[in-house]
Tab-separated table of C-alpha atoms and ligand atoms in Angstrom:
chain	number	residue	atom	x	y	z
R	96	UNK	CA	215.620	121.806	81.688
R	97	UNK	CA	214.493	121.500	77.685
R	98	UNK	CA	215.404	118.102	76.721
R	99	UNK	CA	218.111	119.243	74.486
R	100	UNK	CA	219.914	119.841	77.496
R	101	UNK	CA	219.067	116.552	79.200
R	102	UNK	CA	222.441	114.190	77.348
R	103	UNK	CA	223.270	110.976	78.214
R	104	UNK	CA	226.173	112.033	80.454
R	105	UNK	CA	223.323	114.330	82.949
R	106	UNK	CA	221.640	111.544	82.918
R	107	UNK	CA	224.212	108.852	84.069
R	108	UNK	CA	225.687	111.833	86.301
R	109	UNK	CA	222.327	112.056	88.440
R	110	UNK	CA	222.609	108.753	89.901
R	111	UNK	CA	222.742	104.479	88.521
R	112	UNK	CA	219.367	104.324	90.722
R	113	UNK	CA	217.491	106.482	88.558
R	114	UNK	CA	218.125	104.924	85.375
R	115	UNK	CA	218.764	101.432	83.982
R	116	UNK	CA	220.710	99.914	81.049
R	117	UNK	CA	218.993	98.052	78.611
R	118	UNK	CA	219.070	96.976	75.227
R	119	UNK	CA	216.555	97.826	72.622
R	120	UNK	CA	214.723	95.148	71.535
R	121	UNK	CA	215.000	96.794	67.661
R	122	UNK	CA	218.228	97.737	67.898
R	123	UNK	CA	220.151	94.710	69.522
R	124	UNK	CA	223.447	96.099	69.120
R	125	UNK	CA	223.243	99.778	70.608
R	126	UNK	CA	222.612	100.137	73.943
R	127	UNK	CA	219.938	103.066	75.687
R	128	UNK	CA	219.693	104.559	78.449
R	129	UNK	CA	216.171	103.792	79.766
R	130	UNK	CA	214.881	107.090	82.155
R	131	UNK	CA	212.969	107.696	84.983
R	132	UNK	CA	208.942	108.063	84.573
R	133	UNK	CA	206.641	109.784	86.597
R	134	UNK	CA	204.226	108.898	84.924
R	135	UNK	CA	200.783	111.133	85.167
R	136	UNK	CA	197.135	110.098	84.868
R	137	UNK	CA	193.967	112.589	85.690
R	138	UNK	CA	191.905	109.606	86.013
R	139	UNK	CA	190.285	107.181	88.403
R	140	UNK	CA	188.288	105.146	85.724
R	141	UNK	CA	189.802	103.036	83.238
R	142	UNK	CA	189.353	104.136	79.535
R	143	UNK	CA	191.312	103.375	76.506
R	144	UNK	CA	194.532	105.555	77.814
R	145	UNK	CA	194.452	104.399	80.978
R	146	UNK	CA	194.330	100.871	79.151
R	147	UNK	CA	197.107	102.393	76.942
R	148	UNK	CA	199.193	103.623	79.810
R	149	UNK	CA	198.389	100.488	82.575
R	150	UNK	CA	201.189	97.925	80.100
R	151	UNK	CA	203.887	100.363	79.926
R	152	UNK	CA	203.885	101.601	83.666
R	153	UNK	CA	204.022	97.719	84.339
R	154	UNK	CA	206.675	97.253	81.799
R	155	UNK	CA	208.757	99.954	82.600
R	156	UNK	CA	212.558	99.191	83.210
R	157	UNK	CA	213.146	101.803	84.880
R	158	UNK	CA	211.982	103.295	87.952
R	159	UNK	CA	208.879	104.801	87.401
R	160	UNK	CA	205.637	105.721	89.149
R	161	UNK	CA	202.335	107.427	88.558
R	162	UNK	CA	200.117	110.343	90.065
R	163	UNK	CA	196.426	110.062	90.075
R	164	UNK	CA	194.851	113.161	90.017
R	165	UNK	CA	191.284	111.104	90.768
R	166	UNK	CA	191.355	107.541	92.479
R	167	UNK	CA	189.448	104.690	91.706
R	168	UNK	CA	189.786	101.045	89.824
R	169	UNK	CA	192.902	102.358	87.617
R	170	UNK	CA	194.979	102.523	91.252
R	171	UNK	CA	194.491	99.053	91.891
R	172	UNK	CA	195.063	97.895	88.024
R	173	UNK	CA	198.486	99.775	88.489
R	174	UNK	CA	199.238	98.118	91.818
R	175	UNK	CA	197.955	94.713	91.631
R	176	UNK	CA	200.241	95.095	88.720
R	177	UNK	CA	203.178	95.939	91.382
R	178	UNK	CA	203.212	99.678	90.307
R	179	UNK	CA	204.072	102.138	93.215
R	180	UNK	CA	200.968	104.774	92.699
R	181	UNK	CA	200.085	108.822	94.390
R	182	UNK	CA	197.221	110.182	94.760
R	183	UNK	CA	196.763	114.300	94.915
R	184	UNK	CA	193.455	115.062	94.626
R	185	UNK	CA	190.968	118.078	94.418
R	186	UNK	CA	187.585	118.231	94.055
R	187	UNK	CA	186.696	121.434	92.218
R	188	UNK	CA	189.636	120.506	89.708
R	189	UNK	CA	188.287	117.030	88.934
R	190	UNK	CA	184.881	118.476	88.358
R	191	UNK	CA	186.766	120.981	85.661
R	192	UNK	CA	185.225	119.689	82.101
R	193	UNK	CA	187.476	119.887	79.049
R	194	UNK	CA	184.304	121.172	76.647
R	195	UNK	CA	184.171	124.917	78.007
R	196	UNK	CA	185.758	127.240	80.755
R	197	UNK	CA	182.934	128.471	83.297
R	198	UNK	CA	183.746	131.426	85.568
R	199	UNK	CA	183.765	129.103	88.637
R	200	UNK	CA	186.709	128.080	87.205
R	201	UNK	CA	188.207	131.182	89.305
R	202	UNK	CA	187.307	129.237	92.196
R	203	UNK	CA	189.328	126.278	91.417
R	204	UNK	CA	192.175	127.910	90.681
R	205	UNK	CA	193.983	127.285	94.680
R	206	UNK	CA	192.921	123.710	93.706
R	207	UNK	CA	194.716	124.199	90.138
R	208	UNK	CA	198.150	125.681	92.432
R	209	UNK	CA	197.460	123.319	94.701
R	210	UNK	CA	197.797	120.557	91.798
R	211	UNK	CA	200.833	121.814	89.975
R	212	UNK	CA	203.163	121.751	92.795
R	213	UNK	CA	201.870	118.326	93.464
R	214	UNK	CA	202.545	117.158	90.722
R	215	UNK	CA	205.790	119.019	90.094
R	216	UNK	CA	206.744	118.208	94.007
R	217	UNK	CA	207.146	114.331	92.632
R	218	UNK	CA	208.664	115.071	89.447
R	219	UNK	CA	211.624	116.077	91.040
R	220	UNK	CA	212.706	112.351	92.066
R	221	UNK	CA	212.252	111.468	87.850
R	222	UNK	CA	214.114	111.784	84.939
R	223	UNK	CA	211.308	112.461	83.269
R	224	UNK	CA	206.972	113.457	83.177
R	225	UNK	CA	204.966	111.255	81.223
R	226	UNK	CA	201.220	113.270	80.747
R	227	UNK	CA	198.609	110.547	79.591
R	228	UNK	CA	195.607	113.066	79.858
R	229	UNK	CA	194.645	116.792	78.722
R	230	UNK	CA	194.152	117.490	82.864
R	231	UNK	CA	197.667	116.636	83.172
R	232	UNK	CA	199.231	117.847	80.904
R	233	UNK	CA	197.802	121.658	82.277
R	234	UNK	CA	198.402	120.360	85.522
R	235	UNK	CA	202.402	118.991	84.546
R	236	UNK	CA	203.164	121.302	82.213
R	237	UNK	CA	201.985	124.309	83.918
R	238	UNK	CA	204.552	123.206	86.734
R	239	UNK	CA	207.349	123.127	84.264
R	240	UNK	CA	209.745	126.109	85.452
R	241	UNK	CA	209.134	124.486	89.390
R	242	UNK	CA	210.113	120.909	88.449
R	243	UNK	CA	211.928	121.465	85.272
R	244	UNK	CA	211.706	118.358	83.811
R	245	UNK	CA	211.420	116.826	79.931
R	246	UNK	CA	208.115	116.902	79.025
R	247	UNK	CA	206.392	114.060	77.342
R	248	UNK	CA	202.556	114.099	76.205
R	249	UNK	CA	200.697	110.753	75.126
R	250	UNK	CA	198.200	113.022	73.347
R	251	UNK	CA	195.070	110.572	73.062
R	252	UNK	CA	192.534	113.441	71.687
R	253	UNK	CA	191.404	114.747	68.700
R	254	UNK	CA	191.744	118.116	68.987
R	255	UNK	CA	188.666	119.153	67.681
R	256	UNK	CA	185.989	122.079	68.154
R	257	UNK	CA	183.567	119.156	68.338
R	258	UNK	CA	185.640	117.442	71.764
R	259	UNK	CA	186.957	121.165	73.006
R	260	UNK	CA	186.506	124.320	74.422
R	261	UNK	CA	188.428	127.419	72.979
R	262	UNK	CA	190.296	127.929	76.415
R	263	UNK	CA	191.214	124.090	76.784
R	264	UNK	CA	192.927	124.320	73.165
R	265	UNK	CA	194.360	127.588	73.902
R	266	UNK	CA	196.126	125.920	76.368
R	267	UNK	CA	197.050	122.841	74.621
R	268	UNK	CA	198.747	125.507	71.604
R	269	UNK	CA	200.546	127.018	74.060
R	270	UNK	CA	201.832	124.459	76.210
R	271	UNK	CA	203.075	121.985	73.399
R	272	UNK	CA	204.911	125.638	71.957
R	273	UNK	CA	206.365	126.174	75.508
R	274	UNK	CA	206.570	123.611	77.719
R	275	UNK	CA	206.002	120.075	76.159
R	276	UNK	CA	209.324	118.085	74.955
R	277	UNK	CA	207.806	115.332	72.976
R	278	UNK	CA	204.157	114.415	72.131
R	279	UNK	CA	203.399	110.811	70.935
R	280	UNK	CA	200.155	110.202	69.173
R	281	UNK	CA	198.119	107.171	69.240
R	282	UNK	CA	197.151	107.493	65.705
R	283	UNK	CA	197.700	109.974	62.616
R	284	UNK	CA	194.103	111.086	63.296
R	285	UNK	CA	195.215	112.793	66.521
R	286	UNK	CA	197.962	113.876	65.504
R	287	UNK	CA	197.002	115.696	62.186
R	288	UNK	CA	194.183	117.717	64.245
R	289	UNK	CA	196.974	118.978	66.679
R	290	UNK	CA	199.552	119.783	63.802
R	291	UNK	CA	196.288	122.007	62.524
R	292	UNK	CA	195.519	123.319	66.298
R	293	UNK	CA	199.718	124.443	66.706
R	294	UNK	CA	201.060	124.855	63.292
R	295	UNK	CA	203.307	122.607	64.525
R	296	UNK	CA	205.861	120.165	61.833
R	297	UNK	CA	203.661	116.704	61.548
R	298	UNK	CA	207.360	114.966	62.090
R	299	UNK	CA	206.965	116.330	65.161
R	300	UNK	CA	204.210	114.458	66.685
R	301	UNK	CA	204.843	110.791	65.965
R	302	UNK	CA	202.170	108.060	66.052
R	303	UNK	CA	202.507	105.109	67.680
R	304	UNK	CA	199.051	102.726	68.081
R	305	UNK	CA	197.392	100.921	70.866
R	306	UNK	CA	197.882	97.360	70.708
R	307	UNK	CA	196.410	94.420	72.459
R	308	UNK	CA	198.187	90.843	73.916
R	309	UNK	CA	196.365	88.494	71.810
R	310	UNK	CA	197.377	85.461	74.161
R	311	UNK	CA	194.685	87.212	76.416
R	312	UNK	CA	191.725	86.878	73.772
R	313	UNK	CA	192.944	83.139	73.259
R	314	UNK	CA	193.189	81.895	76.371
R	315	UNK	CA	189.403	82.137	76.692
R	316	UNK	CA	187.138	78.929	75.725
R	317	UNK	CA	185.235	79.488	73.362
R	318	UNK	CA	184.171	76.726	71.766
R	319	UNK	CA	181.062	75.593	72.818
R	320	UNK	CA	179.838	79.399	72.611
R	321	UNK	CA	176.566	77.933	74.338
R	322	UNK	CA	178.735	77.218	78.032
R	323	UNK	CA	180.086	80.484	77.837
R	324	UNK	CA	177.108	82.722	76.956
R	325	UNK	CA	175.290	81.025	79.765
R	326	UNK	CA	178.466	81.956	82.532
R	327	UNK	CA	178.009	85.216	81.289
R	328	UNK	CA	174.016	85.480	81.907
R	329	UNK	CA	173.691	86.146	77.598
R	330	UNK	CA	171.204	84.630	75.129
R	331	UNK	CA	171.827	81.208	73.656
R	332	UNK	CA	170.727	79.898	70.122
R	333	UNK	CA	170.276	84.425	69.044
R	334	UNK	CA	172.335	85.949	66.718
R	335	UNK	CA	174.049	88.616	69.045
R	336	UNK	CA	176.292	91.904	68.414
R	337	UNK	CA	177.905	93.350	71.311
R	338	UNK	CA	179.000	96.988	71.232
R	339	UNK	CA	181.772	97.713	73.857
R	340	UNK	CA	182.497	100.894	75.502
R	341	UNK	CA	181.728	103.760	77.955
R	342	UNK	CA	178.163	105.012	77.984
R	343	UNK	CA	178.631	108.568	76.339
R	344	UNK	CA	176.498	110.220	73.662
R	345	UNK	CA	179.794	109.906	70.887
R	346	UNK	CA	179.822	106.504	71.433
R	347	UNK	CA	176.727	106.327	69.360
R	348	UNK	CA	174.794	103.429	71.884
R	349	UNK	CA	171.402	105.553	70.942
R	350	UNK	CA	172.375	104.823	66.810
R	351	UNK	CA	172.766	100.695	67.582
R	352	UNK	CA	169.829	100.717	69.277
R	353	UNK	CA	167.794	102.166	66.198
R	354	UNK	CA	169.610	99.923	64.142
R	355	UNK	CA	168.151	97.228	66.553
R	356	UNK	CA	164.796	98.544	66.049
R	357	UNK	CA	165.189	97.592	62.157
R	358	UNK	CA	166.103	93.508	62.826
R	359	UNK	CA	163.254	91.932	64.679
R	360	UNK	CA	165.183	89.087	65.976
R	361	UNK	CA	168.613	90.132	67.389
R	362	UNK	CA	169.686	90.829	70.363
R	363	UNK	CA	171.890	93.254	71.045
R	364	UNK	CA	174.529	93.340	74.666
R	365	UNK	CA	176.526	96.689	76.013
R	366	UNK	CA	179.004	96.797	77.867
R	367	UNK	CA	180.084	99.470	79.250
R	368	UNK	CA	178.992	102.591	82.479
R	369	UNK	CA	178.578	105.643	81.810
R	370	UNK	CA	182.204	106.868	83.656
R	371	UNK	CA	182.318	110.793	83.666
R	372	UNK	CA	179.471	112.057	84.404
R	373	UNK	CA	176.987	110.663	81.344
R	374	UNK	CA	174.075	109.238	83.928
R	375	UNK	CA	171.576	110.719	82.366
R	376	UNK	CA	172.510	109.527	79.200
R	377	UNK	CA	172.885	105.691	80.247
R	378	UNK	CA	169.507	105.762	81.896
R	379	UNK	CA	168.161	107.530	77.971
R	380	UNK	CA	169.047	105.060	76.822
R	381	UNK	CA	166.844	102.741	78.760
R	382	UNK	CA	164.233	104.895	77.531
R	383	UNK	CA	164.869	104.367	74.093
R	384	UNK	CA	164.909	101.067	74.093
R	385	UNK	CA	161.660	100.547	75.824
R	386	UNK	CA	159.927	103.380	73.293
R	387	UNK	CA	160.977	101.205	70.498
R	388	UNK	CA	160.138	97.873	71.462
R	389	UNK	CA	163.504	96.209	71.908
R	390	UNK	CA	164.107	96.264	75.836
R	391	UNK	CA	163.257	92.434	75.738
R	392	UNK	CA	166.219	91.952	72.881
R	393	UNK	CA	169.071	94.428	75.276
R	394	UNK	CA	171.690	93.284	76.920
R	395	UNK	CA	172.965	95.819	79.400
R	396	UNK	CA	175.888	94.178	81.584
R	397	UNK	CA	177.515	97.978	83.038
R	398	UNK	CA	180.952	97.426	83.583
R	399	UNK	CA	183.092	94.201	82.875
R	400	UNK	CA	186.424	93.303	83.610
R	401	UNK	CA	187.101	90.296	81.563
R	402	UNK	CA	186.573	91.799	77.832
R	403	UNK	CA	188.146	88.489	75.830
R	404	UNK	CA	185.229	86.843	77.215
R	405	UNK	CA	182.655	89.037	76.594
R	406	UNK	CA	183.823	90.041	73.362
R	407	UNK	CA	183.986	86.119	72.145
R	408	UNK	CA	180.314	84.859	73.232
R	409	UNK	CA	179.044	87.325	70.305
R	410	UNK	CA	178.214	86.817	66.980
R	411	UNK	CA	179.601	90.223	65.234
R	412	UNK	CA	181.030	93.579	67.285
R	413	UNK	CA	179.630	97.346	66.589
R	414	UNK	CA	181.658	100.388	66.572
R	415	UNK	CA	178.815	102.957	66.214
R	416	UNK	CA	180.842	106.569	67.337
R	417	UNK	CA	178.816	109.609	66.036
R	418	UNK	CA	182.342	111.530	66.058
R	419	UNK	CA	185.486	111.392	64.719
R	420	UNK	CA	187.067	109.064	67.205
R	421	UNK	CA	191.000	108.952	68.508
R	422	UNK	CA	192.276	105.717	68.545
R	423	UNK	CA	189.252	103.202	69.420
R	424	UNK	CA	190.959	100.475	71.519
R	425	UNK	CA	187.572	98.597	71.440
R	426	UNK	CA	187.787	97.864	67.369
R	427	UNK	CA	191.459	96.227	67.761
R	428	UNK	CA	190.327	93.965	70.961
R	429	UNK	CA	186.952	93.015	69.322
R	430	UNK	CA	189.785	92.444	66.116
R	431	UNK	CA	192.267	89.986	68.395
R	432	UNK	CA	189.058	88.374	69.530
R	433	UNK	CA	188.222	86.866	66.495
R	434	UNK	CA	185.646	88.582	66.088
R	435	UNK	CA	183.862	90.433	62.855
R	436	UNK	CA	184.269	94.028	63.226
R	437	UNK	CA	181.771	96.810	62.337
R	438	UNK	CA	182.932	100.476	62.758
R	439	UNK	CA	181.851	103.915	62.590
R	440	UNK	CA	184.627	105.118	59.522
R	441	UNK	CA	186.014	108.322	60.246
R	442	UNK	CA	188.999	109.296	62.984
R	443	UNK	CA	191.997	106.488	63.949
R	444	UNK	CA	189.217	103.987	62.431
R	445	UNK	CA	189.892	104.298	58.961
R	446	UNK	CA	193.757	103.227	60.596
R	447	UNK	CA	193.097	100.185	61.375
R	448	UNK	CA	189.692	98.922	59.378
R	449	UNK	CA	190.511	97.772	55.751
R	450	UNK	CA	186.464	97.456	54.805
R	451	UNK	CA	185.426	94.288	53.550
R	452	UNK	CA	189.204	93.140	54.178
R	453	UNK	CA	189.463	93.271	58.070
R	454	UNK	CA	186.426	94.374	58.740
R	455	UNK	CA	183.502	96.325	58.174
R	456	UNK	CA	183.113	100.154	57.615
R	457	UNK	CA	179.634	102.517	57.528
R	458	UNK	CA	178.805	105.480	58.071
R	459	UNK	CA	178.555	107.461	61.292
R	460	UNK	CA	175.672	108.309	62.995
R	461	UNK	CA	173.068	106.391	59.778
R	462	UNK	CA	171.334	102.905	62.239
R	463	UNK	CA	170.012	102.458	58.779
R	464	UNK	CA	173.720	101.451	57.475
R	465	UNK	CA	174.474	99.870	60.272
R	466	UNK	CA	172.321	97.360	60.047
R	467	UNK	CA	171.889	96.642	56.301
R	468	UNK	CA	176.172	95.716	57.159
R	469	UNK	CA	175.162	93.428	60.097
R	470	UNK	CA	172.253	91.942	58.194
R	471	UNK	CA	175.273	91.500	55.306
R	472	UNK	CA	177.640	89.474	57.712
R	473	UNK	CA	174.727	87.336	59.276
R	474	UNK	CA	173.261	86.071	55.743
R	475	UNK	CA	176.935	85.721	55.139
R	476	UNK	CA	178.598	83.349	57.698
R	477	UNK	CA	182.185	82.541	55.224
R	478	UNK	CA	182.458	86.257	54.663
R	479	UNK	CA	181.968	87.297	58.146
R	480	UNK	CA	184.447	84.554	58.935
R	481	UNK	CA	187.184	84.841	56.364
R	482	UNK	CA	186.964	89.105	57.887
R	483	UNK	CA	187.727	87.832	61.613
R	484	UNK	CA	190.618	85.740	60.768
R	485	UNK	CA	192.280	88.681	58.688
R	486	UNK	CA	191.198	90.810	61.417
R	487	UNK	CA	193.488	88.614	63.620
R	488	UNK	CA	196.026	88.483	61.727
R	489	UNK	CA	196.514	91.848	60.968
R	490	UNK	CA	196.180	92.197	64.679
R	491	UNK	CA	199.545	90.096	65.686
R	492	UNK	CA	201.246	92.121	62.873
R	493	UNK	CA	200.142	95.640	63.327
R	494	UNK	CA	198.271	96.537	66.893
R	495	UNK	CA	200.573	93.929	69.211
R	496	UNK	CA	201.253	94.425	72.433
R	497	UNK	CA	205.041	93.889	71.959
R	498	UNK	CA	205.064	96.686	69.178
R	499	UNK	CA	202.973	99.313	70.869
R	500	UNK	CA	205.780	98.753	73.640
R	501	UNK	CA	208.767	98.823	71.595
R	502	UNK	CA	207.543	101.453	69.991
R	503	UNK	CA	206.221	103.376	72.797
R	504	UNK	CA	210.096	102.930	74.472
R	505	UNK	CA	212.110	104.024	71.057
R	506	UNK	CA	209.624	107.497	71.204
R	507	UNK	CA	210.178	108.188	75.259
R	508	UNK	CA	214.172	107.262	74.646
R	509	UNK	CA	214.546	109.772	71.526
R	510	UNK	CA	212.482	112.355	73.145
R	511	UNK	CA	214.812	112.728	76.157
R	512	UNK	CA	218.381	112.003	73.941
L	32	UDP	N1	186.288	98.611	78.052
L	32	UDP	C1	186.300	97.384	79.662
L	32	UDP	N2	184.989	97.642	80.099
L	32	UDP	C2	183.816	98.171	80.194
L	32	UDP	C3	183.828	98.660	78.818
L	32	UDP	C4	185.537	99.153	77.635
L	32	UDP	O1	187.294	97.405	79.742
L	32	UDP	O2	183.175	97.462	80.513
L	32	UDP	C5	187.774	98.860	77.906
L	32	UDP	C6	187.666	98.758	76.440
L	32	UDP	O3	187.997	97.492	76.521
L	32	UDP	C7	188.792	99.162	76.442
L	32	UDP	C8	188.528	101.016	76.671
L	32	UDP	O4	187.887	100.526	78.051
L	32	UDP	O5	190.660	99.044	75.879
L	32	UDP	C9	188.249	101.925	75.938
L	32	UDP	O6	188.989	102.651	75.127
L	32	UDP	P1	188.399	102.508	73.564
L	32	UDP	O7	189.696	103.687	72.939
L	32	UDP	O8	187.664	102.068	72.739
L	32	UDP	O9	187.491	104.324	74.075
L	32	UDP	P2	187.796	105.331	75.271
L	32	UDP	O10	186.702	104.958	76.622
L	32	UDP	O11	189.372	105.889	75.314
L	32	UDP	O12	187.219	106.278	74.719
């Protein structure tokens, strides 16, 4: 069934239990039907895509459940907030990487078929299938002849050759044309990359930027930075830069280490771990720090659950991705923490950061320029504070959680008619 087939009357006839009628926040006079949704995500780990789906699944007013293709902390987060989670696991399918197709893939075919069927079976009880990741897209959309439900794909990626292999790009092209009913992109950069890949109309890929709950940041008591740092085991009385996010080559933690080597008395805390098989890179960072002679000024904190506290404990927040970032949640989180953010100017980042106004933009992959930016903000605390204040205002205005949820809901309801 295509989206156009799913008329309002049909949805109502599927039973009141499956749908809820509520007033849309931005259109109080109009009554809209909220469809029941099966959310599907390939990851059990917590990355940007999962953190953006979490509040959406939690707040969805109609019946909704989540199907994960891997187990991990994402499941417990969802469950602890009252969301029912199903798992369908296949070791072979989990190991398929987005970058390239190997002949070994043939061996995973039975697993792929099993997962396609498992998703289709779960989808039968819902009005809509919401696919949150690349693998969820492929497996969920391939099963469309079985489940025949409208499909919404939340695009969190830049569909470029740098990020994806030929086969994945071909699959996306084909599936978005023939099986997906609605796409929502997390940035104009992600949307543009899909338009370039598929030749679809730009209007077919609406953009909804991520949002964060500023209250989670304002509730951290950071008046006494010394106490906060002591609690987190961070050095007191030093100028401290923070880099937040999973350890992966394209996230550019090595660029921050090189920049640090140019600034003798600055410290750096790296918060995050290797989530998707980037263990070797994580180890190389320790070796690089030792080689550069900065190991005593680099603090590896690992994955942390309490980002607001860690962000508020630093003087400046760095974003160092060497490739275009699809969105960069850590940037709006840093802004919500009221800290100046220095970010690599590529992809979705330039949709968030206005240079010298609400943040500081640097050319990606350039340690010397990064060090210069850090030194500039360090030497001008009033400028840094002005930027941080504006950043906080901008987050509240343009990247709030409530705004995000309302826009997502509107876009999702639009897909289902
Ligand atoms: N994150 C976290 N703890 C960590 C490292 C990262 O909770 O130790 C969160 C971070 O706060 C952000 C998300 O992981 O919400 C990363 O999202 P982003 O869009 O920046 O990057 P992605 O992982 O999606 O590429």
